[in-house]
Tab-separated table of N, CA and C and ligand atoms in Angstrom:
chain	number	residue	atom	x	y	z
A	1	UNK	N	0.844	-1.189	0.000
A	1	UNK	CA	0.000	0.000	0.000
A	1	UNK	C	0.885	1.247	0.000
A	2	UNK	N	0.517	2.214	-0.786
A	2	UNK	CA	1.376	3.387	-0.965
A	2	UNK	C	1.167	4.463	0.099
A	3	UNK	N	-0.074	4.871	0.253
A	3	UNK	CA	-0.364	5.973	1.173
A	3	UNK	C	-1.871	6.022	1.373
A	4	UNK	N	-2.303	6.833	2.314
A	4	UNK	CA	-3.743	7.074	2.427
A	4	UNK	C	-4.149	7.938	1.248
A	5	UNK	N	-5.084	7.457	0.475
A	5	UNK	CA	-5.519	8.188	-0.718
A	5	UNK	C	-6.560	9.230	-0.344
A	6	UNK	N	-7.506	8.820	0.484
A	6	UNK	CA	-8.489	9.773	0.994
A	6	UNK	C	-9.169	9.214	2.233
A	7	UNK	N	-9.874	10.090	2.919
A	7	UNK	CA	-10.716	9.676	4.034
A	7	UNK	C	-12.156	9.982	3.643
A	8	UNK	N	-13.016	8.987	3.809
A	8	UNK	CA	-14.423	9.141	3.439
A	8	UNK	C	-15.266	9.494	4.653
A	9	UNK	N	-16.112	10.494	4.490
A	9	UNK	CA	-16.971	10.952	5.585
A	9	UNK	C	-18.427	10.863	5.139
A	10	UNK	N	-19.225	10.158	5.929
A	10	UNK	CA	-20.648	10.016	5.613
A	10	UNK	C	-21.398	11.242	6.101
A	11	UNK	N	-22.189	11.832	5.222
A	11	UNK	CA	-22.957	13.032	5.587
A	11	UNK	C	-24.411	12.861	5.160
A	12	UNK	N	-25.289	13.620	5.810
A	12	UNK	CA	-26.714	13.510	5.491
A	12	UNK	C	-27.073	14.339	4.268
A	13	UNK	N	-26.497	15.542	4.206
A	13	UNK	CA	-26.877	16.479	3.149
A	13	UNK	C	-25.612	16.967	2.460
A	14	UNK	N	-25.400	16.532	1.228
A	14	UNK	CA	-24.143	16.818	0.536
A	14	UNK	C	-23.942	18.322	0.304
A	15	UNK	N	-25.008	19.033	-0.035
A	15	UNK	CA	-24.877	20.476	-0.288
A	15	UNK	C	-24.448	21.224	0.975
A	16	UNK	N	-25.144	20.924	2.080
A	16	UNK	CA	-24.800	21.583	3.346
A	16	UNK	C	-23.367	21.259	3.751
A	17	UNK	N	-22.984	19.990	3.603
A	17	UNK	CA	-21.647	19.588	4.026
A	17	UNK	C	-20.574	20.121	3.088
A	18	UNK	N	-20.899	20.290	1.830
A	18	UNK	CA	-19.942	20.908	0.900
A	18	UNK	C	-19.655	22.348	1.325
A	19	UNK	N	-20.712	23.063	1.700
A	19	UNK	CA	-20.521	24.437	2.188
A	19	UNK	C	-19.645	24.434	3.436
A	20	UNK	N	-19.942	23.505	4.334
A	20	UNK	CA	-19.211	23.429	5.591
A	20	UNK	C	-17.726	23.121	5.350
A	21	UNK	N	-17.462	22.130	4.509
A	21	UNK	CA	-16.058	21.735	4.280
A	21	UNK	C	-15.314	22.749	3.426
A	22	UNK	N	-16.050	23.469	2.595
A	22	UNK	CA	-15.420	24.569	1.859
A	22	UNK	C	-14.959	25.647	2.833
A	23	UNK	N	-15.808	25.930	3.811
A	23	UNK	CA	-15.463	26.892	4.850
A	23	UNK	C	-14.277	26.397	5.683
A	24	UNK	N	-14.344	25.131	6.042
A	24	UNK	CA	-13.306	24.534	6.883
A	24	UNK	C	-11.955	24.525	6.180
A	25	UNK	N	-11.951	24.070	4.934
A	25	UNK	CA	-10.678	23.835	4.240
A	25	UNK	C	-10.208	25.041	3.436
A	26	UNK	N	-11.106	25.978	3.208
A	26	UNK	CA	-10.718	27.181	2.484
A	26	UNK	C	-10.708	27.025	0.982
A	27	UNK	N	-11.209	25.905	0.486
A	27	UNK	CA	-11.357	25.761	-0.963
A	27	UNK	C	-12.536	24.835	-1.259
A	28	UNK	N	-13.180	25.075	-2.406
A	28	UNK	CA	-14.381	24.296	-2.714
A	28	UNK	C	-14.052	22.872	-3.166
A	29	UNK	N	-15.065	22.025	-3.219
A	29	UNK	CA	-14.898	20.678	-3.760
A	29	UNK	C	-14.398	20.801	-5.203
A	30	UNK	N	-13.443	19.956	-5.559
A	30	UNK	CA	-12.938	20.016	-6.936
A	30	UNK	C	-13.702	19.077	-7.853
A	31	UNK	N	-14.522	18.226	-7.244
A	31	UNK	CA	-15.252	17.269	-8.056
A	31	UNK	C	-16.458	16.764	-7.297
A	32	UNK	N	-17.544	16.593	-8.063
A	32	UNK	CA	-18.721	15.920	-7.503
A	32	UNK	C	-19.058	14.785	-8.437
A	33	UNK	N	-19.453	13.687	-7.863
A	33	UNK	CA	-19.695	12.525	-8.703
A	33	UNK	C	-20.757	11.626	-8.090
A	34	UNK	N	-21.653	11.137	-8.937
A	34	UNK	CA	-22.632	10.144	-8.500
A	34	UNK	C	-22.064	8.761	-8.772
A	35	UNK	N	-22.181	7.875	-7.784
A	35	UNK	CA	-21.842	6.473	-8.035
A	35	UNK	C	-23.144	5.690	-7.887
A	36	UNK	N	-23.805	5.519	-9.019
A	36	UNK	CA	-25.156	4.941	-9.007
A	36	UNK	C	-25.164	3.537	-8.429
A	37	UNK	N	-24.122	2.758	-8.738
A	37	UNK	CA	-24.082	1.369	-8.270
A	37	UNK	C	-24.034	1.295	-6.749
A	38	UNK	N	-23.464	2.319	-6.104
A	38	UNK	CA	-23.363	2.348	-4.639
A	38	UNK	C	-24.463	3.198	-4.012
A	39	UNK	N	-25.250	3.838	-4.854
A	39	UNK	CA	-26.307	4.744	-4.390
A	39	UNK	C	-25.740	5.847	-3.496
A	40	UNK	N	-24.649	6.446	-3.965
A	40	UNK	CA	-24.067	7.559	-3.227
A	40	UNK	C	-23.738	8.725	-4.155
A	41	UNK	N	-23.823	9.920	-3.584
A	41	UNK	CA	-23.325	11.123	-4.236
A	41	UNK	C	-22.070	11.513	-3.466
A	42	UNK	N	-20.998	11.819	-4.183
A	42	UNK	CA	-19.732	12.121	-3.532
A	42	UNK	C	-19.248	13.518	-3.917
A	43	UNK	N	-18.440	14.092	-3.031
A	43	UNK	CA	-17.755	15.349	-3.342
A	43	UNK	C	-16.335	15.215	-2.806
A	44	UNK	N	-15.370	15.667	-3.587
A	44	UNK	CA	-13.964	15.528	-3.206
A	44	UNK	C	-13.322	16.884	-2.959
A	45	UNK	N	-12.575	16.931	-1.865
A	45	UNK	CA	-11.818	18.134	-1.492
A	45	UNK	C	-10.346	17.769	-1.423
A	46	UNK	N	-9.491	18.760	-1.708
A	46	UNK	CA	-8.054	18.555	-1.584
A	46	UNK	C	-7.496	19.506	-0.543
A	47	UNK	N	-6.640	18.956	0.319
A	47	UNK	CA	-5.857	19.826	1.193
A	47	UNK	C	-4.417	19.378	1.029
A	48	UNK	N	-3.634	20.145	0.300
A	48	UNK	CA	-2.284	19.702	-0.018
A	48	UNK	C	-2.353	18.391	-0.764
A	49	UNK	N	-1.687	17.371	-0.224
A	49	UNK	CA	-1.678	16.066	-0.893
A	49	UNK	C	-2.866	15.207	-0.486
A	50	UNK	N	-3.613	15.682	0.489
A	50	UNK	CA	-4.646	14.828	1.059
A	50	UNK	C	-6.023	15.133	0.490
A	51	UNK	N	-6.832	14.106	0.468
A	51	UNK	CA	-8.179	14.260	-0.054
A	51	UNK	C	-9.200	13.814	0.983
A	52	UNK	N	-10.311	14.525	0.954
A	52	UNK	CA	-11.477	14.163	1.761
A	52	UNK	C	-12.613	13.872	0.790
A	53	UNK	N	-13.293	12.771	1.014
A	53	UNK	CA	-14.451	12.426	0.209
A	53	UNK	C	-15.690	12.497	1.087
A	54	UNK	N	-16.632	13.340	0.718
A	54	UNK	CA	-17.922	13.350	1.412
A	54	UNK	C	-18.861	12.420	0.665
A	55	UNK	N	-19.607	11.617	1.418
A	55	UNK	CA	-20.547	10.682	0.788
A	55	UNK	C	-21.937	10.867	1.372
A	56	UNK	N	-22.916	11.009	0.490
A	56	UNK	CA	-24.303	11.107	0.931
A	56	UNK	C	-25.120	10.053	0.196
A	57	UNK	N	-26.123	9.522	0.876
A	57	UNK	CA	-26.977	8.502	0.266
A	57	UNK	C	-27.864	9.135	-0.805
A	58	UNK	N	-28.123	8.379	-1.859
A	58	UNK	CA	-29.081	8.831	-2.873
A	58	UNK	C	-30.348	7.968	-2.840
A	59	UNK	N	-30.373	6.987	-1.939
A	59	UNK	CA	-31.550	6.128	-1.793
A	59	UNK	C	-31.588	5.624	-0.358
A	60	UNK	N	-32.776	5.229	0.075
A	60	UNK	CA	-32.915	4.768	1.458
A	60	UNK	C	-32.129	3.497	1.734
A	61	UNK	N	-31.924	2.684	0.694
A	61	UNK	CA	-31.183	1.440	0.891
A	61	UNK	C	-29.706	1.585	0.509
A	62	UNK	N	-29.241	2.826	0.454
A	62	UNK	CA	-27.817	3.062	0.208
A	62	UNK	C	-27.007	2.629	1.435
A	63	UNK	N	-25.807	2.067	1.221
A	63	UNK	CA	-24.953	1.714	2.359
A	63	UNK	C	-24.661	2.921	3.265
A	64	UNK	N	-24.658	4.113	2.686
A	64	UNK	CA	-24.397	5.317	3.493
A	64	UNK	C	-25.601	5.623	4.393
A	65	UNK	N	-26.802	5.401	3.877
A	65	UNK	CA	-28.005	5.601	4.704
A	65	UNK	C	-27.992	4.624	5.878
A	66	UNK	N	-27.618	3.379	5.604
A	66	UNK	CA	-27.529	2.365	6.657
A	66	UNK	C	-26.494	2.761	7.703
A	67	UNK	N	-25.343	3.218	7.221
A	67	UNK	CA	-24.256	3.625	8.121
A	67	UNK	C	-24.714	4.756	9.042
A	68	UNK	N	-25.342	5.783	8.461
A	68	UNK	CA	-25.755	6.953	9.248
A	68	UNK	C	-26.857	6.570	10.240
A	69	UNK	N	-27.753	5.685	9.805
A	69	UNK	CA	-28.817	5.240	10.722
A	69	UNK	C	-28.218	4.544	11.938
A	70	UNK	N	-27.140	3.797	11.723
A	70	UNK	CA	-26.506	3.041	12.810
A	70	UNK	C	-25.581	3.896	13.658
A	71	UNK	N	-24.752	4.682	13.004
A	71	UNK	CA	-23.656	5.353	13.711
A	71	UNK	C	-23.711	6.862	13.666
A	72	UNK	N	-24.591	7.401	12.840
A	72	UNK	CA	-24.626	8.848	12.662
A	72	UNK	C	-23.581	9.287	11.648
A	73	UNK	N	-23.537	10.584	11.390
A	73	UNK	CA	-22.543	11.104	10.453
A	73	UNK	C	-21.145	10.914	11.034
A	74	UNK	N	-20.166	10.840	10.163
A	74	UNK	CA	-18.794	10.727	10.649
A	74	UNK	C	-17.898	9.984	9.678
A	75	UNK	N	-16.704	9.662	10.158
A	75	UNK	CA	-15.735	8.977	9.300
A	75	UNK	C	-16.287	7.608	8.900
A	76	UNK	N	-16.318	7.375	7.628
A	76	UNK	CA	-16.926	6.163	7.077
A	76	UNK	C	-15.876	5.153	6.631
A	77	UNK	N	-14.831	5.631	5.981
A	77	UNK	CA	-13.771	4.708	5.565
A	77	UNK	C	-12.449	5.436	5.362
A	78	UNK	N	-11.380	4.631	5.351
A	78	UNK	CA	-10.050	5.128	5.007
A	78	UNK	C	-9.627	4.390	3.748
A	79	UNK	N	-9.223	5.144	2.748
A	79	UNK	CA	-8.850	4.536	1.471
A	79	UNK	C	-7.339	4.588	1.283
A	80	UNK	N	-6.778	3.461	0.898
A	80	UNK	CA	-5.349	3.377	0.617
A	80	UNK	C	-5.115	3.246	-0.878
A	81	UNK	N	-4.158	4.000	-1.344
A	81	UNK	CA	-3.748	3.926	-2.736
A	81	UNK	C	-2.862	2.691	-2.922
A	82	UNK	N	-3.183	1.881	-3.918
A	82	UNK	CA	-2.354	0.711	-4.200
A	82	UNK	C	-1.912	0.718	-5.659
A	83	UNK	N	-0.774	0.071	-5.876
A	83	UNK	CA	-0.188	0.008	-7.208
A	83	UNK	C	-0.974	-0.981	-8.076
A	84	UNK	N	-1.238	-2.141	-7.500
A	84	UNK	CA	-1.872	-3.230	-8.241
A	84	UNK	C	-2.969	-3.828	-7.355
A	85	UNK	N	-4.187	-3.412	-7.607
A	85	UNK	CA	-5.287	-3.786	-6.701
A	85	UNK	C	-5.529	-5.293	-6.713
A	86	UNK	N	-5.308	-5.934	-7.859
A	86	UNK	CA	-5.508	-7.391	-7.934
A	86	UNK	C	-4.510	-8.099	-7.018
A	87	UNK	N	-3.270	-7.666	-7.076
A	87	UNK	CA	-2.220	-8.277	-6.256
A	87	UNK	C	-2.474	-8.031	-4.774
A	88	UNK	N	-2.888	-6.815	-4.426
A	88	UNK	CA	-3.164	-6.495	-3.023
A	88	UNK	C	-4.356	-7.300	-2.505
A	89	UNK	N	-5.380	-7.441	-3.338
A	89	UNK	CA	-6.553	-8.213	-2.921
A	89	UNK	C	-6.163	-9.660	-2.659
A	90	UNK	N	-5.332	-10.204	-3.522
A	90	UNK	CA	-4.865	-11.574	-3.365
A	90	UNK	C	-4.044	-11.716	-2.082
A	91	UNK	N	-3.144	-10.750	-1.874
A	91	UNK	CA	-2.293	-10.767	-0.684
A	91	UNK	C	-3.138	-10.724	0.595
A	92	UNK	N	-4.129	-9.827	0.617
A	92	UNK	CA	-4.944	-9.647	1.820
A	92	UNK	C	-5.878	-10.834	2.042
A	93	UNK	N	-6.391	-11.388	0.945
A	93	UNK	CA	-7.251	-12.568	1.038
A	93	UNK	C	-6.466	-13.714	1.687
A	94	UNK	N	-5.245	-13.902	1.207
A	94	UNK	CA	-4.390	-14.965	1.747
A	94	UNK	C	-4.056	-14.713	3.213
A	95	UNK	N	-3.975	-13.444	3.594
A	95	UNK	CA	-3.644	-13.094	4.975
A	95	UNK	C	-4.860	-13.186	5.889
A	96	UNK	N	-6.025	-13.532	5.311
A	96	UNK	CA	-7.191	-13.780	6.133
A	96	UNK	C	-8.177	-12.629	6.253
A	97	UNK	N	-7.947	-11.563	5.522
A	97	UNK	CA	-8.901	-10.452	5.551
A	97	UNK	C	-10.134	-10.808	4.717
A	98	UNK	N	-11.264	-10.241	5.107
A	98	UNK	CA	-12.502	-10.498	4.372
A	98	UNK	C	-12.727	-9.364	3.377
A	99	UNK	N	-12.729	-9.705	2.096
A	99	UNK	CA	-12.967	-8.693	1.070
A	99	UNK	C	-14.461	-8.618	0.788
A	100	UNK	N	-14.965	-7.410	0.636
A	100	UNK	CA	-16.399	-7.246	0.404
A	100	UNK	C	-16.777	-7.436	-1.054
A	101	UNK	N	-15.791	-7.416	-1.938
A	101	UNK	CA	-16.079	-7.795	-3.313
A	101	UNK	C	-14.963	-8.678	-3.878
A	102	UNK	N	-15.378	-9.596	-4.737
A	102	UNK	CA	-14.426	-10.563	-5.277
A	102	UNK	C	-13.531	-9.951	-6.344
A	103	UNK	N	-14.089	-8.994	-7.066
A	103	UNK	CA	-13.352	-8.324	-8.131
A	103	UNK	C	-13.354	-6.829	-7.844
A	104	UNK	N	-12.308	-6.130	-8.275
A	104	UNK	CA	-12.339	-4.670	-8.127
A	104	UNK	C	-13.509	-4.096	-8.918
A	105	UNK	N	-14.078	-3.016	-8.408
A	105	UNK	CA	-15.186	-2.398	-9.145
A	105	UNK	C	-14.893	-0.928	-9.364
A	106	UNK	N	-15.548	-0.327	-10.360
A	106	UNK	CA	-15.315	1.089	-10.614
A	106	UNK	C	-15.868	1.936	-9.483
A	107	UNK	N	-15.058	2.832	-8.942
A	107	UNK	CA	-15.510	3.726	-7.890
A	107	UNK	C	-15.462	5.166	-8.378
A	108	UNK	N	-15.696	6.098	-7.460
A	108	UNK	CA	-15.642	7.513	-7.810
A	108	UNK	C	-14.203	7.926	-8.069
A	109	UNK	N	-14.037	9.094	-8.670
A	109	UNK	CA	-12.723	9.707	-8.844
A	109	UNK	C	-11.784	8.840	-9.691
A	110	UNK	N	-12.377	8.155	-10.665
A	110	UNK	CA	-11.573	7.420	-11.640
A	110	UNK	C	-10.700	6.343	-11.007
A	111	UNK	N	-11.316	5.543	-10.157
A	111	UNK	CA	-10.562	4.518	-9.438
A	111	UNK	C	-11.193	3.142	-9.613
A	112	UNK	N	-10.352	2.149	-9.435
A	112	UNK	CA	-10.824	0.789	-9.211
A	112	UNK	C	-10.765	0.570	-7.709
A	113	UNK	N	-11.826	0.037	-7.139
A	113	UNK	CA	-11.859	-0.055	-5.681
A	113	UNK	C	-12.270	-1.434	-5.177
A	114	UNK	N	-11.937	-1.682	-3.927
A	114	UNK	CA	-12.385	-2.878	-3.223
A	114	UNK	C	-12.426	-2.528	-1.739
A	115	UNK	N	-13.458	-2.998	-1.040
A	115	UNK	CA	-13.561	-2.743	0.395
A	115	UNK	C	-13.209	-3.996	1.201
A	116	UNK	N	-12.642	-3.780	2.380
A	116	UNK	CA	-12.398	-4.861	3.326
A	116	UNK	C	-13.453	-4.781	4.423
A	117	UNK	N	-13.903	-5.923	4.877
A	117	UNK	CA	-14.917	-5.932	5.925
A	117	UNK	C	-14.351	-5.361	7.226
A	118	UNK	N	-15.064	-4.384	7.830
A	118	UNK	CA	-14.546	-3.754	9.055
A	118	UNK	C	-14.396	-4.720	10.231
A	119	UNK	N	-15.088	-5.860	10.163
A	119	UNK	CA	-14.942	-6.846	11.241
A	119	UNK	C	-13.506	-7.328	11.363
A	120	UNK	N	-12.809	-7.372	10.243
A	120	UNK	CA	-11.443	-7.877	10.248
A	120	UNK	C	-10.392	-6.800	10.428
A	121	UNK	N	-10.840	-5.543	10.569
A	121	UNK	CA	-9.880	-4.436	10.636
A	121	UNK	C	-10.227	-3.474	11.779
A	122	UNK	N	-10.528	-4.052	12.922
A	122	UNK	CA	-10.802	-3.262	14.132
A	122	UNK	C	-11.909	-2.224	13.949
A	123	UNK	N	-12.908	-2.614	13.163
A	123	UNK	CA	-14.072	-1.749	13.041
A	123	UNK	C	-13.939	-0.629	12.022
A	124	UNK	N	-12.821	-0.624	11.298
A	124	UNK	CA	-12.620	0.436	10.300
A	124	UNK	C	-12.829	-0.132	8.898
A	125	UNK	N	-13.724	0.494	8.164
A	125	UNK	CA	-13.906	0.096	6.773
A	125	UNK	C	-12.712	0.597	5.965
A	126	UNK	N	-12.028	-0.338	5.314
A	126	UNK	CA	-10.836	0.002	4.520
A	126	UNK	C	-11.169	-0.132	3.048
A	127	UNK	N	-10.780	0.869	2.274
A	127	UNK	CA	-10.954	0.818	0.831
A	127	UNK	C	-9.580	0.748	0.183
A	128	UNK	N	-9.437	-0.139	-0.785
A	128	UNK	CA	-8.234	-0.123	-1.617
A	128	UNK	C	-8.607	0.621	-2.883
A	129	UNK	N	-7.745	1.475	-3.367
A	129	UNK	CA	-8.062	2.073	-4.657
A	129	UNK	C	-6.836	2.230	-5.525
A	130	UNK	N	-7.076	1.999	-6.779
A	130	UNK	CA	-6.022	2.082	-7.785
A	130	UNK	C	-6.511	3.004	-8.890
A	131	UNK	N	-5.657	3.889	-9.302
A	131	UNK	CA	-5.986	4.775	-10.417
A	131	UNK	C	-6.345	3.915	-11.628
A	132	UNK	N	-7.458	4.258	-12.274
A	132	UNK	CA	-7.901	3.417	-13.392
A	132	UNK	C	-7.088	3.662	-14.645
A	133	UNK	N	-6.802	2.565	-15.290
A	133	UNK	CA	-6.074	2.596	-16.550
A	133	UNK	C	-7.097	2.465	-17.683
A	134	UNK	N	-7.227	3.525	-18.459
A	134	UNK	CA	-8.304	3.568	-19.446
A	134	UNK	C	-8.185	2.538	-20.565
A	135	UNK	N	-6.971	2.063	-20.773
A	135	UNK	CA	-6.800	1.092	-21.849
A	135	UNK	C	-7.283	-0.286	-21.417
A	136	UNK	N	-7.443	-0.426	-20.094
A	136	UNK	CA	-7.878	-1.706	-19.554
A	136	UNK	C	-9.397	-1.806	-19.645
A	137	UNK	N	-9.872	-2.857	-20.230
A	137	UNK	CA	-11.315	-3.033	-20.355
A	137	UNK	C	-11.865	-3.693	-19.108
A	138	UNK	N	-12.623	-2.919	-18.372
A	138	UNK	CA	-13.260	-3.495	-17.195
A	138	UNK	C	-14.756	-3.350	-17.353
A	139	UNK	N	-15.460	-3.989	-16.469
A	139	UNK	CA	-16.912	-3.965	-16.538
A	139	UNK	C	-17.430	-2.636	-15.980
A	140	UNK	N	-17.264	-1.591	-16.769
A	140	UNK	CA	-17.630	-0.255	-16.328
A	140	UNK	C	-19.126	-0.044	-16.507
A	141	UNK	N	-19.774	0.300	-15.421
A	141	UNK	CA	-21.216	0.502	-15.494
A	141	UNK	C	-21.561	1.905	-15.998
A	142	UNK	N	-20.553	2.690	-16.231
A	142	UNK	CA	-20.777	4.007	-16.790
A	142	UNK	C	-21.185	5.055	-15.781
A	143	UNK	N	-21.106	4.720	-14.520
A	143	UNK	CA	-21.483	5.717	-13.522
A	143	UNK	C	-20.307	6.136	-12.646
A	144	UNK	N	-19.151	5.880	-13.107
A	144	UNK	CA	-17.952	6.393	-12.446
A	144	UNK	C	-17.561	5.592	-11.259
B	201	LIG	ZN1	-13.628	6.346	-0.817
């Protein structure tokens, strides 16, 4: 794993939280993106090398809606940048971690992603993400 790529924060209202984080960080979101497959709307902020991802549910059965109902707003996941997501998934699977998906899937911000079950990581949802290579044909659902 290379570095923390971003920290994901679950929020109830993306517009309100975008205003808040713009005020906090001193610069607006550089990107907003819907991830239809996950039923989330996301907004990305940069502070130096670091990124914050705000996530809001777009449906009642969104994983973010479930998270907020259980735990309230707050830190939802930590994402690590990886060189080769397939290799990392294999390595972690062999080490006994529970992967939430068998294959990497397209995520927001032009990434291939995979989540690890928080049960195996002290209650923290971990995301692996790899910058997507456009020449690689993956099962892109077209929603980023
Ligand atoms: Zn994320």
